[in-house]
Amino acid sequence: KMKIKLDLFYYYSFVVILFLIFIVGGGIQYFLGVPNTVYTLIILSIIYLLIFFNLLSTRKLLISKVILTCIIYLFFILISSFLNKTEPLKVILYSIFALIPLGVYYLYSILENRHISIKPLMNSFFRILALIQLPIILIQKYGYDLLIKFNNSNQNISDYDAMFGSFFIKADHSLGFFLLIYIISIIFKIRRKEIKQIPWFLLLYLTVTIFIMESNLTKLMLILVFLYYLFLWIYRKIKLLGIGIMLLISFITFNLALKDPAINGEVQSFKKKYTPEQSFIAFEKGYAKRPQIVITYVSKTPIKWFGDGPYDYYNIFTGKFKQTLNFSQLIWTYNDLGIFGLLTVILLAFFLIKSLSLDPESKKLFFLVILMYLFMTTVFSDLAMTLSLLLIRNNKIESLDIRES
């Protein structure tokens, strides 16, 4: 009976966490003015309290490659802060980048080890969550002039940033990532023959939602996902010769397109803009794009082994960037923690994908998707993005639904 009560406690605690992150989080931040960092820390505290209770009840510490990599991540944060004499509060807040993936993964492992079935809950909850995003972002899009009057957050929200659905403020990448993961989960179910008929309407509905919102990265990743699985389907149908013919046609088409003055002009402009010299100028003047930042780091600056210290790239206390407004998990980590921190983040992404127990083809695609998001935003400081990964986790054990016990 005690075990059942504990299992119920963990089950409904997980429900509350989902509700706080995906349903009311953005509203609490927007209308009540609770800062993103504070709200994230509150939820993270709940997660670690649950982990602490589990340690007390089981007296067992769970160990895995993901958990160990998160600990190594924390270690490099401490090393960089020590070498650069970073303020303790900055170090504590920066630790969120490692503590969020660690906490979410550990909590899910607890549920799995306790044989608590959350699959029915996840299926129902995330399906409803995916369906309600379109009407919400339409209200945010066309009701912007009215809604902005009720903005009590400390953030300036333009009409471009207003379509974050029920997610956290300005979390359009997070919302897009969730919708993309949901579509991928449907594709996985189709490939595993868990559903008999392809839900065309649902796929179209989610695709429309993605193309209405402002996350261009998600639009690009969605096209990539569809093309990838179309490629696999064609490969199985027409084999290697057909693929060779398609690649040849694509090569010829691309070269013919370059003969068009407008297209060729865009290509040449792109090449000129992303030279080491032009990238360095943009970097120095503070308007460099993410690829230009990478080019500058590679070609114009010495290697950063342990970085310049936590929150050097972005000062969390002043809200100002050191060099340019464009940032991402990979760029931010390299500047702050150096090459060792950067490799740790990539390794963490790899082990997280590996833990999902996907087929080899899907694993490669999804690792590429994660790397792209890491290059465009800060994935590991976002609770919604890390929890969205649970959508496609393929459980290796049969779980018991404790509500039926």
C-alpha positions as a Python dict, from the first residue, in 0.01 Angstrom:
ca = {
    (1, 'K'): (0, 0, 0),
    (2, 'M'): (284, 238, 80),
    (3, 'K'): (438, 176, -262),
    (4, 'I'): (105, 242, -433),
    (5, 'K'): (64, 569, -243),
    (6, 'L'): (415, 677, -339),
    (7, 'D'): (353, 582, -699),
    (8, 'L'): (31, 786, -702),
    (9, 'F'): (221, 1077, -549),
    (10, 'Y'): (480, 1065, -827),
    (11, 'Y'): (217, 1020, -1097),
    (12, 'Y'): (9, 1322, -996),
    (13, 'S'): (320, 1529, -925),
    (14, 'F'): (424, 1464, -1284),
    (15, 'V'): (77, 1574, -1402),
    (16, 'V'): (117, 1901, -1207),
    (17, 'I'): (461, 1959, -1363),
    (18, 'L'): (321, 1909, -1713),
    (19, 'F'): (37, 2151, -1636),
    (20, 'L'): (272, 2417, -1495),
    (21, 'I'): (508, 2399, -1792),
    (22, 'F'): (281, 2353, -2092),
    (23, 'I'): (-55, 2504, -1996),
    (24, 'V'): (-27, 2792, -1747),
    (25, 'G'): (342, 2887, -1761),
    (26, 'G'): (316, 3149, -2035),
    (27, 'G'): (1, 3299, -1882),
    (28, 'I'): (159, 3329, -1536),
    (29, 'Q'): (463, 3502, -1683),
    (30, 'Y'): (259, 3728, -1912),
    (31, 'F'): (-29, 3836, -1688),
    (32, 'L'): (127, 3805, -1340),
    (33, 'G'): (480, 3912, -1431),
    (34, 'V'): (667, 3615, -1283),
    (35, 'P'): (1015, 3617, -1447),
    (36, 'N'): (1108, 3321, -1667),
    (37, 'T'): (1416, 3232, -1461),
    (38, 'V'): (1224, 3243, -1131),
    (39, 'Y'): (939, 3032, -1268),
    (40, 'T'): (1185, 2780, -1413),
    (41, 'L'): (1369, 2757, -1079),
    (42, 'I'): (1040, 2691, -895),
    (43, 'I'): (951, 2399, -1124),
    (44, 'L'): (1308, 2271, -1117),
    (45, 'S'): (1294, 2275, -735),
    (46, 'I'): (980, 2060, -745),
    (47, 'I'): (1154, 1811, -976),
    (48, 'Y'): (1458, 1784, -749),
    (49, 'L'): (1239, 1746, -440),
    (50, 'L'): (1080, 1444, -609),
    (51, 'I'): (1427, 1309, -687),
    (52, 'F'): (1529, 1362, -323),
    (53, 'F'): (1219, 1178, -196),
    (54, 'N'): (1302, 888, -424),
    (55, 'L'): (1658, 872, -290),
    (56, 'L'): (1522, 861, 65),
    (57, 'S'): (1268, 588, -13),
    (58, 'T'): (1488, 364, -231),
    (59, 'R'): (1838, 457, -109),
    (60, 'K'): (1953, 402, -466),
    (61, 'L'): (2124, 649, -696),
    (62, 'L'): (2042, 605, -1063),
    (63, 'I'): (2342, 620, -1297),
    (64, 'S'): (2347, 642, -1675),
    (65, 'K'): (2552, 804, -1951),
    (66, 'V'): (2310, 1098, -1964),
    (67, 'I'): (2334, 1155, -1588),
    (68, 'L'): (2715, 1127, -1589),
    (69, 'T'): (2744, 1368, -1882),
    (70, 'C'): (2527, 1622, -1698),
    (71, 'I'): (2759, 1591, -1397),
    (72, 'I'): (3061, 1647, -1624),
    (73, 'Y'): (2878, 1951, -1765),
    (74, 'L'): (2843, 2087, -1409),
    (75, 'F'): (3212, 2014, -1351),
    (76, 'F'): (3319, 2228, -1650),
    (77, 'I'): (3088, 2508, -1534),
    (78, 'L'): (3271, 2506, -1199),
    (79, 'I'): (3615, 2484, -1363),
    (80, 'S'): (3543, 2779, -1594),
    (81, 'S'): (3396, 2985, -1311),
    (82, 'F'): (3702, 2915, -1094),
    (83, 'L'): (3950, 3008, -1368),
    (84, 'N'): (3759, 3326, -1457),
    (85, 'K'): (3661, 3418, -1098),
    (86, 'T'): (3291, 3433, -1186),
    (87, 'E'): (3040, 3557, -931),
    (88, 'P'): (2884, 3267, -733),
    (89, 'L'): (2524, 3370, -817),
    (90, 'K'): (2604, 3363, -1190),
    (91, 'V'): (2747, 3012, -1148),
    (92, 'I'): (2436, 2892, -963),
    (93, 'L'): (2202, 3033, -1227),
    (94, 'Y'): (2418, 2903, -1512),
    (95, 'S'): (2398, 2553, -1363),
    (96, 'I'): (2038, 2544, -1490),
    (97, 'F'): (2178, 2440, -1829),
    (98, 'A'): (2297, 2111, -1678),
    (99, 'L'): (2037, 2071, -1403),
    (100, 'I'): (1733, 2083, -1634),
    (101, 'P'): (1827, 1789, -1861),
    (102, 'L'): (1960, 1603, -1555),
    (103, 'G'): (1642, 1661, -1353),
    (104, 'V'): (1397, 1581, -1631),
    (105, 'Y'): (1583, 1268, -1736),
    (106, 'Y'): (1624, 1150, -1377),
    (107, 'L'): (1254, 1207, -1296),
    (108, 'Y'): (1148, 1012, -1603),
    (109, 'S'): (1388, 732, -1505),
    (110, 'I'): (1226, 721, -1159),
    (111, 'L'): (881, 680, -1315),
    (112, 'E'): (1016, 409, -1544),
    (113, 'N'): (1193, 219, -1264),
    (114, 'R'): (881, 235, -1048),
    (115, 'H'): (682, 89, -1341),
    (116, 'I'): (448, 388, -1339),
    (117, 'S'): (277, 410, -1676),
    (118, 'I'): (262, 764, -1807),
    (119, 'K'): (213, 666, -2171),
    (120, 'P'): (-171, 696, -2168),
    (121, 'L'): (-138, 1031, -1990),
    (122, 'M'): (125, 1156, -2233),
    (123, 'N'): (-78, 1048, -2536),
    (124, 'S'): (-391, 1228, -2419),
    (125, 'F'): (-221, 1534, -2271),
    (126, 'F'): (12, 1606, -2562),
    (127, 'R'): (-260, 1543, -2822),
    (128, 'I'): (-484, 1805, -2657),
    (129, 'L'): (-184, 2036, -2612),
    (130, 'A'): (-95, 2011, -2981),
    (131, 'L'): (-454, 2078, -3093),
    (132, 'I'): (-509, 2390, -2881),
    (133, 'Q'): (-198, 2571, -3004),
    (134, 'L'): (-345, 2686, -3337),
    (135, 'P'): (-644, 2874, -3190),
    (136, 'I'): (-421, 3025, -2919),
    (137, 'I'): (-158, 3157, -3161),
    (138, 'L'): (-432, 3294, -3389),
    (139, 'I'): (-572, 3486, -3091),
    (140, 'Q'): (-220, 3606, -3007),
    (141, 'K'): (-158, 3705, -3369),
    (142, 'Y'): (-479, 3895, -3441),
    (143, 'G'): (-548, 4015, -3086),
    (144, 'Y'): (-196, 4150, -3029),
    (145, 'D'): (-300, 4515, -2994),
    (146, 'L'): (-545, 4426, -2717),
    (147, 'L'): (-342, 4156, -2541),
    (148, 'I'): (-22, 4362, -2522),
    (149, 'K'): (-200, 4600, -2282),
    (150, 'F'): (-211, 4316, -2026),
    (151, 'N'): (159, 4236, -2050),
    (152, 'N'): (294, 4256, -1695),
    (153, 'S'): (620, 4077, -1769),
    (154, 'N'): (952, 4259, -1774),
    (155, 'Q'): (998, 4172, -2143),
    (156, 'N'): (921, 4379, -2450),
    (157, 'I'): (709, 4158, -2672),
    (158, 'S'): (675, 4253, -3038),
    (159, 'D'): (401, 4113, -3261),
    (160, 'Y'): (671, 3886, -3407),
    (161, 'D'): (738, 3730, -3064),
    (162, 'A'): (374, 3715, -2951),
    (163, 'M'): (286, 3375, -3097),
    (164, 'F'): (419, 3146, -2824),
    (165, 'G'): (93, 2958, -2768),
    (166, 'S'): (47, 2828, -2414),
    (167, 'F'): (426, 2800, -2374),
    (168, 'F'): (662, 3040, -2197),
    (169, 'I'): (695, 3399, -2322),
    (170, 'K'): (885, 3430, -2653),
    (171, 'A'): (922, 3049, -2659),
    (172, 'D'): (830, 3014, -3026),
    (173, 'H'): (1124, 2777, -3083),
    (174, 'S'): (1006, 2570, -2787),
    (175, 'L'): (650, 2552, -2921),
    (176, 'G'): (780, 2469, -3268),
    (177, 'F'): (1008, 2199, -3129),
    (178, 'F'): (715, 2039, -2944),
    (179, 'L'): (494, 2038, -3255),
    (180, 'L'): (778, 1898, -3463),
    (181, 'I'): (839, 1623, -3207),
    (182, 'Y'): (468, 1543, -3205),
    (183, 'I'): (468, 1505, -3584),
    (184, 'I'): (780, 1287, -3564),
    (185, 'S'): (610, 1071, -3298),
    (186, 'I'): (319, 1015, -3539),
    (187, 'I'): (563, 916, -3815),
    (188, 'F'): (733, 672, -3576),
    (189, 'K'): (396, 513, -3492),
    (190, 'I'): (321, 477, -3863),
    (191, 'R'): (661, 317, -3926),
    (192, 'R'): (613, 78, -3631),
    (193, 'K'): (260, 3, -3759),
    (194, 'E'): (106, 108, -3427),
    (195, 'I'): (-165, 295, -3618),
    (196, 'K'): (-344, 145, -3918),
    (197, 'Q'): (-442, 462, -4104),
    (198, 'I'): (-228, 770, -4159),
    (199, 'P'): (-392, 1065, -3975),
    (200, 'W'): (-368, 1304, -4269),
    (201, 'F'): (-593, 1570, -4116),
    (202, 'L'): (-393, 1582, -3792),
    (203, 'L'): (-61, 1603, -3981),
    (204, 'L'): (-200, 1882, -4201),
    (205, 'Y'): (-341, 2066, -3897),
    (206, 'L'): (-6, 2057, -3715),
    (207, 'T'): (181, 2158, -4031),
    (208, 'V'): (-47, 2461, -4075),
    (209, 'T'): (13, 2552, -3710),
    (210, 'I'): (390, 2546, -3763),
    (211, 'F'): (373, 2756, -4079),
    (212, 'I'): (152, 3020, -3916),
    (213, 'M'): (386, 3073, -3621),
    (214, 'E'): (719, 3258, -3651),
    (215, 'S'): (975, 2983, -3589),
    (216, 'N'): (1151, 2964, -3926),
    (217, 'L'): (1386, 2701, -3788),
    (218, 'T'): (1093, 2469, -3714),
    (219, 'K'): (955, 2522, -4066),
    (220, 'L'): (1292, 2426, -4211),
    (221, 'M'): (1322, 2121, -3982),
    (222, 'L'): (968, 2008, -4070),
    (223, 'I'): (1052, 2018, -4442),
    (224, 'L'): (1374, 1826, -4368),
    (225, 'V'): (1183, 1558, -4173),
    (226, 'F'): (924, 1511, -4447),
    (227, 'L'): (1192, 1497, -4720),
    (228, 'Y'): (1400, 1251, -4517),
    (229, 'Y'): (1118, 1000, -4474),
    (230, 'L'): (1007, 1055, -4835),
    (231, 'F'): (1364, 974, -4937),
    (232, 'L'): (1355, 651, -4733),
    (233, 'W'): (1022, 556, -4889),
    (234, 'I'): (1150, 622, -5242),
    (235, 'Y'): (1470, 431, -5167),
    (236, 'R'): (1272, 123, -5066),
    (237, 'K'): (1062, 153, -5381),
    (238, 'I'): (1319, 224, -5649),
    (239, 'K'): (1646, 137, -5472),
    (240, 'L'): (1988, 284, -5540),
    (241, 'L'): (1955, 345, -5916),
    (242, 'G'): (1650, 564, -5863),
    (243, 'I'): (1826, 763, -5592),
    (244, 'G'): (2122, 816, -5822),
    (245, 'I'): (1891, 945, -6094),
    (246, 'M'): (1722, 1181, -5846),
    (247, 'L'): (2055, 1319, -5728),
    (248, 'L'): (2169, 1372, -6087),
    (249, 'I'): (1847, 1556, -6171),
    (250, 'S'): (1883, 1769, -5858),
    (251, 'F'): (2243, 1857, -5950),
    (252, 'I'): (2146, 1955, -6305),
    (253, 'T'): (1846, 2157, -6180),
    (254, 'F'): (2062, 2344, -5928),
    (255, 'N'): (2321, 2437, -6190),
    (256, 'L'): (2052, 2551, -6433),
    (257, 'A'): (1900, 2763, -6156),
    (258, 'L'): (2236, 2934, -6102),
    (259, 'K'): (2213, 3068, -6458),
    (260, 'D'): (1923, 3286, -6345),
    (261, 'P'): (2073, 3631, -6260),
    (262, 'A'): (1856, 3682, -5949),
    (263, 'I'): (1934, 3342, -5796),
    (264, 'N'): (2302, 3365, -5885),
    (265, 'G'): (2315, 3711, -5730),
    (266, 'E'): (2174, 3577, -5402),
    (267, 'V'): (2428, 3295, -5397),
    (268, 'Q'): (2719, 3530, -5461),
    (269, 'S'): (2594, 3771, -5195),
    (270, 'F'): (2574, 3483, -4947),
    (271, 'K'): (2931, 3377, -5027),
    (272, 'K'): (3059, 3732, -4983),
    (273, 'K'): (2876, 3793, -4655),
    (274, 'Y'): (3014, 3480, -4490),
    (275, 'T'): (3386, 3523, -4562),
    (276, 'P'): (3617, 3536, -4255),
    (277, 'E'): (3680, 3908, -4312),
    (278, 'Q'): (3313, 4009, -4346),
    (279, 'S'): (3215, 3782, -4059),
    (280, 'F'): (3477, 3941, -3833),
    (281, 'I'): (3357, 4292, -3921),
    (282, 'A'): (2999, 4194, -3839),
    (283, 'F'): (3116, 4032, -3515),
    (284, 'E'): (3311, 4341, -3406),
    (285, 'K'): (3020, 4574, -3484),
    (286, 'G'): (2770, 4353, -3300),
    (287, 'Y'): (2535, 4245, -3580),
    (288, 'A'): (2689, 3909, -3673),
    (289, 'K'): (2460, 3620, -3760),
    (290, 'R'): (2519, 3284, -3595),
    (291, 'P'): (2723, 3138, -3888),
    (292, 'Q'): (2936, 3455, -3890),
    (293, 'I'): (3002, 3415, -3517),
    (294, 'V'): (3120, 3058, -3575),
    (295, 'I'): (3339, 3164, -3869),
    (296, 'T'): (3495, 3437, -3654),
    (297, 'Y'): (3564, 3201, -3365),
    (298, 'V'): (3723, 2947, -3601),
    (299, 'S'): (3929, 3183, -3815),
    (300, 'K'): (4000, 3497, -3611),
    (301, 'T'): (4022, 3411, -3240),
    (302, 'P'): (4241, 3177, -3032),
    (303, 'I'): (4088, 2850, -2915),
    (304, 'K'): (3894, 2887, -2592),
    (305, 'W'): (3977, 2577, -2386),
    (306, 'F'): (3771, 2655, -2074),
    (307, 'G'): (3592, 2968, -2194),
    (308, 'D'): (3549, 3312, -2042),
    (309, 'G'): (3324, 3208, -1755),
    (310, 'P'): (2950, 3144, -1698),
    (311, 'Y'): (2726, 3421, -1831),
    (312, 'D'): (3015, 3602, -1997),
    (313, 'Y'): (2847, 3595, -2341),
    (314, 'Y'): (2525, 3724, -2186),
    (315, 'N'): (2516, 3905, -1851),
    (316, 'I'): (2201, 3776, -1680),
    (317, 'F'): (2205, 4064, -1429),
    (318, 'T'): (2220, 4350, -1681),
    (319, 'G'): (2047, 4172, -1970),
    (320, 'K'): (2324, 4278, -2209),
    (321, 'F'): (2525, 4071, -2458),
    (322, 'K'): (2903, 4103, -2472),
    (323, 'Q'): (2931, 4107, -2849),
    (324, 'T'): (2621, 4035, -3056),
    (325, 'L'): (2253, 3973, -2988),
    (326, 'N'): (2250, 3642, -3176),
    (327, 'F'): (2318, 3341, -2956),
    (328, 'S'): (2258, 2968, -2917),
    (329, 'Q'): (2345, 2682, -2683),
    (330, 'L'): (2653, 2590, -2886),
    (331, 'I'): (2784, 2945, -2934),
    (332, 'W'): (2706, 3043, -2577),
    (333, 'T'): (2872, 2731, -2436),
    (334, 'Y'): (3188, 2770, -2643),
    (335, 'N'): (3232, 3131, -2531),
    (336, 'D'): (3158, 3060, -2165),
    (337, 'L'): (3295, 2707, -2112),
    (338, 'G'): (3532, 2662, -2406),
    (339, 'I'): (3589, 2364, -2631),
    (340, 'F'): (3554, 2113, -2345),
    (341, 'G'): (3214, 2251, -2247),
    (342, 'L'): (3103, 2255, -2611),
    (343, 'L'): (3199, 1889, -2664),
    (344, 'T'): (3014, 1799, -2343),
    (345, 'V'): (2693, 1963, -2466),
    (346, 'I'): (2713, 1777, -2799),
    (347, 'L'): (2785, 1451, -2614),
    (348, 'L'): (2485, 1513, -2386),
    (349, 'A'): (2262, 1559, -2692),
    (350, 'F'): (2400, 1235, -2839),
    (351, 'F'): (2334, 1031, -2523),
    (352, 'L'): (1985, 1181, -2485),
    (353, 'I'): (1897, 1073, -2839),
    (354, 'K'): (2052, 732, -2780),
    (355, 'S'): (1838, 688, -2466),
    (356, 'L'): (1521, 725, -2674),
    (357, 'S'): (1573, 373, -2818),
    (358, 'L'): (1499, 473, -3178),
    (359, 'D'): (1581, 286, -3496),
    (360, 'P'): (1920, 382, -3650),
    (361, 'E'): (1766, 581, -3936),
    (362, 'S'): (1550, 795, -3707),
    (363, 'K'): (1833, 835, -3455),
    (364, 'K'): (2056, 1002, -3716),
    (365, 'L'): (1779, 1236, -3828),
    (366, 'F'): (1683, 1332, -3477),
    (367, 'F'): (2042, 1399, -3372),
    (368, 'L'): (2069, 1639, -3667),
    (369, 'V'): (1744, 1811, -3561),
    (370, 'I'): (1870, 1852, -3204),
    (371, 'L'): (2203, 1994, -3325),
    (372, 'M'): (2018, 2249, -3539),
    (373, 'Y'): (1811, 2362, -3241),
    (374, 'L'): (2123, 2376, -3024),
    (375, 'F'): (2275, 2601, -3291),
    (376, 'M'): (1973, 2833, -3294),
    (377, 'T'): (1849, 2845, -2933),
    (378, 'T'): (1927, 2733, -2576),
    (379, 'V'): (1762, 2390, -2560),
    (380, 'F'): (1893, 2280, -2220),
    (381, 'S'): (1754, 2581, -2034),
    (382, 'D'): (1403, 2508, -2163),
    (383, 'L'): (1188, 2269, -1958),
    (384, 'A'): (929, 2233, -2235),
    (385, 'M'): (1187, 2128, -2495),
    (386, 'T'): (1351, 1869, -2270),
    (387, 'L'): (1014, 1725, -2165),
    (388, 'S'): (900, 1712, -2528),
    (389, 'L'): (1165, 1445, -2588),
    (390, 'L'): (951, 1204, -2383),
    (391, 'L'): (704, 1203, -2670),
    (392, 'I'): (924, 975, -2877),
    (393, 'R'): (1089, 770, -2605),
    (394, 'N'): (1041, 404, -2686),
    (395, 'N'): (1010, 227, -2350),
    (396, 'K'): (1195, -101, -2317),
    (397, 'I'): (986, -218, -2018),
    (398, 'E'): (618, -287, -1970),
    (399, 'S'): (485, -33, -1724),
    (400, 'L'): (188, -80, -1494),
    (401, 'D'): (-88, 177, -1470),
    (402, 'I'): (-92, 246, -1095),
    (403, 'R'): (-437, 407, -1118),
    (404, 'E'): (-580, 59, -1179),
    (405, 'S'): (-403, -93, -876),
}
